[in-house]
PDB file of C-alpha atoms in Angstrom:
ATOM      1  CA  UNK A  17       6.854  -2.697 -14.465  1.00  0.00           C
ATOM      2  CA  UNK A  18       5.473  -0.270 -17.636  1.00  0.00           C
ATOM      3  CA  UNK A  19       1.945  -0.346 -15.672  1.00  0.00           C
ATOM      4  CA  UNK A  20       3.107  -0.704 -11.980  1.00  0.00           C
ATOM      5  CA  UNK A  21       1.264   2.227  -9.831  1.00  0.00           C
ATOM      6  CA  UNK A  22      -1.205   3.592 -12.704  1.00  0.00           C
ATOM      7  CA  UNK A  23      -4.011   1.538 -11.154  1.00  0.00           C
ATOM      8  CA  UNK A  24      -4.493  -0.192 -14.524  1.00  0.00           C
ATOM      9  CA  UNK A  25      -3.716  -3.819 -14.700  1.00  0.00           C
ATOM     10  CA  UNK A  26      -6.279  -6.846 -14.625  1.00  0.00           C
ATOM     11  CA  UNK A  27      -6.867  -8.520 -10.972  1.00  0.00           C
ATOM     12  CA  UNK A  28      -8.982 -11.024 -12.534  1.00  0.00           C
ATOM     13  CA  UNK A  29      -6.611 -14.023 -13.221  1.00  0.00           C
ATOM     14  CA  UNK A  30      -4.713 -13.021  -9.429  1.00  0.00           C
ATOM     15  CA  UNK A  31      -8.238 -13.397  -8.008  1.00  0.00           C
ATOM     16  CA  UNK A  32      -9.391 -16.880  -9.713  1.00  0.00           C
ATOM     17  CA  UNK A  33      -5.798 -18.251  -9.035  1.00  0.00           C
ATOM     18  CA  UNK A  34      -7.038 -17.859  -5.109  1.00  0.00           C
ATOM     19  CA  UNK A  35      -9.718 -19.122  -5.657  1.00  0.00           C
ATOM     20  CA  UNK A  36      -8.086 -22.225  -7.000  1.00  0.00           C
ATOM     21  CA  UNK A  37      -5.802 -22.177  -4.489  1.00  0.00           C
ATOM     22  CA  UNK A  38      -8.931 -22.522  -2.049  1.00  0.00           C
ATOM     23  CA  UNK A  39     -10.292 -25.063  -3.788  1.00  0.00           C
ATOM     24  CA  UNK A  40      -6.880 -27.154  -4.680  1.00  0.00           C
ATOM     25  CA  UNK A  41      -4.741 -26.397  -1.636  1.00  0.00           C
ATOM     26  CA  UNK A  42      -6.969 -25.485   1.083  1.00  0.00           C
ATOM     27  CA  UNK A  43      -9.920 -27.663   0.296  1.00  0.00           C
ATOM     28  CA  UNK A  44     -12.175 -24.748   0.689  1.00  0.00           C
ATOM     29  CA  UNK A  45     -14.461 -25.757  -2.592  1.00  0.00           C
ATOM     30  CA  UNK A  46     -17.400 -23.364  -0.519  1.00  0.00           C
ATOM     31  CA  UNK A  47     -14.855 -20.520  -0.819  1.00  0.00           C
ATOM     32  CA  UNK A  48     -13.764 -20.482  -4.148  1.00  0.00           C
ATOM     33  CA  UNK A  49     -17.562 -20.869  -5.265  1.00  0.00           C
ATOM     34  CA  UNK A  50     -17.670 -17.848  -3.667  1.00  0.00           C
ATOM     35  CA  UNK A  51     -14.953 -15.761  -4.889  1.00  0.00           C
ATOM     36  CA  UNK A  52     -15.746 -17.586  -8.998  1.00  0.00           C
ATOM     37  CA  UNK A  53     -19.552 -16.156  -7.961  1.00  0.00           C
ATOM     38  CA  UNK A  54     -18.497 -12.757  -7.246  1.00  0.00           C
ATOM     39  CA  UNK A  55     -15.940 -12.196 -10.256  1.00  0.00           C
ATOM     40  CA  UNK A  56     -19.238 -13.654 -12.277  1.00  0.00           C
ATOM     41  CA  UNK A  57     -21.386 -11.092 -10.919  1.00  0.00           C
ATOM     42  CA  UNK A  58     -19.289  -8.278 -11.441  1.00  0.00           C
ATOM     43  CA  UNK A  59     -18.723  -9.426 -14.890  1.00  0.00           C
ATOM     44  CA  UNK A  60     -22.469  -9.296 -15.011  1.00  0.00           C
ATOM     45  CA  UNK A  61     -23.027  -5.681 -13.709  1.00  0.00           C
ATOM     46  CA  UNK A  62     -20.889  -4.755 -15.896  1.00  0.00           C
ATOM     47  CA  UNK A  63     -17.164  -3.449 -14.976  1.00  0.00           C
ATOM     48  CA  UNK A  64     -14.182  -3.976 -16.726  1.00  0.00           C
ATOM     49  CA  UNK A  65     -10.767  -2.703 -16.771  1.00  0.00           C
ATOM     50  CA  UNK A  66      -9.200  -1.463 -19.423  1.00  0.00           C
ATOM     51  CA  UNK A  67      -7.781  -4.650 -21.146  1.00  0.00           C
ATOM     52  CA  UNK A  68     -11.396  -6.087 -21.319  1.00  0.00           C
ATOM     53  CA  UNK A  69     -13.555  -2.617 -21.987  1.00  0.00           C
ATOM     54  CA  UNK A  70     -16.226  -3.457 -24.094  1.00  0.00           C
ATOM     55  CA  UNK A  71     -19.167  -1.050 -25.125  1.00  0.00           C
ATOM     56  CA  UNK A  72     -22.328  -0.184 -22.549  1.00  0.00           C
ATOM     57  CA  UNK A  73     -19.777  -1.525 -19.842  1.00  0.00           C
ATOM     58  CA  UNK A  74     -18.641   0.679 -17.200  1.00  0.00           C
ATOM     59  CA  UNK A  75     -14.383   1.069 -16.588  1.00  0.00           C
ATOM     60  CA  UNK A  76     -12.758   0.575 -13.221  1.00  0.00           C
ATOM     61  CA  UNK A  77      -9.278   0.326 -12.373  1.00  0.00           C
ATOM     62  CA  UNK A  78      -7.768  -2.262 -10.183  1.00  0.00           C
ATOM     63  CA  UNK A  79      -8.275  -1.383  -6.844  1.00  0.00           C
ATOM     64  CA  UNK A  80     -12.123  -0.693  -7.810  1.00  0.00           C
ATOM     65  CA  UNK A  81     -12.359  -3.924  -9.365  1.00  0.00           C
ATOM     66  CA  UNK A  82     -11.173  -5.904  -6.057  1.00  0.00           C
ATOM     67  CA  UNK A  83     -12.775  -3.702  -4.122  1.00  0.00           C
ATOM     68  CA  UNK A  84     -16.649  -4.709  -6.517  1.00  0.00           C
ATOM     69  CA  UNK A  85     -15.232  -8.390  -6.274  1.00  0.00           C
ATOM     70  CA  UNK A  86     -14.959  -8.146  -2.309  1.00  0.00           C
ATOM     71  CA  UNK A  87     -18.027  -6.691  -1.813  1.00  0.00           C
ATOM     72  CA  UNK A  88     -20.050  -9.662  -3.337  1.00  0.00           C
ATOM     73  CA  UNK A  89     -17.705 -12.493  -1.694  1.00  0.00           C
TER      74      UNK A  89
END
């Protein structure tokens, strides 16, 4: 509740729990490589939120960060 609105928390562990939940649940192993793949990449490029910033990386806030992860699924 002390973060809810200011566009600041972590998707990250929300967006590998679907993709377990494709793999585990759904039996969609294809789909979760993809969603793992694109949380990798952005990793890679880069981005972080705030929780993870690290130095040379570039900050995004939560909806950015879904929004980098959907683009590469």
């Amino acid at each position: 509740p002390d973060i809810a609105g200011k566009d600041i928390a972590n998707p990250l562990a929300t967006i590998l729990s679907a993709a377990m939940l494709l793999r585990y649940s759904c039996d969609l192993d294809k789909e979760a490589l993809a969603v793992e793949a694109a949380v990798r990449q952005v990793l890679a490029d880069g981005y972080r939120t705030g929780d993870i910033m690290s130095d040379g990386c570039t900050q995004v806030g939560t909806k950015e960060m879904g929004t980098l992860i959907a683009e590469r699924v």
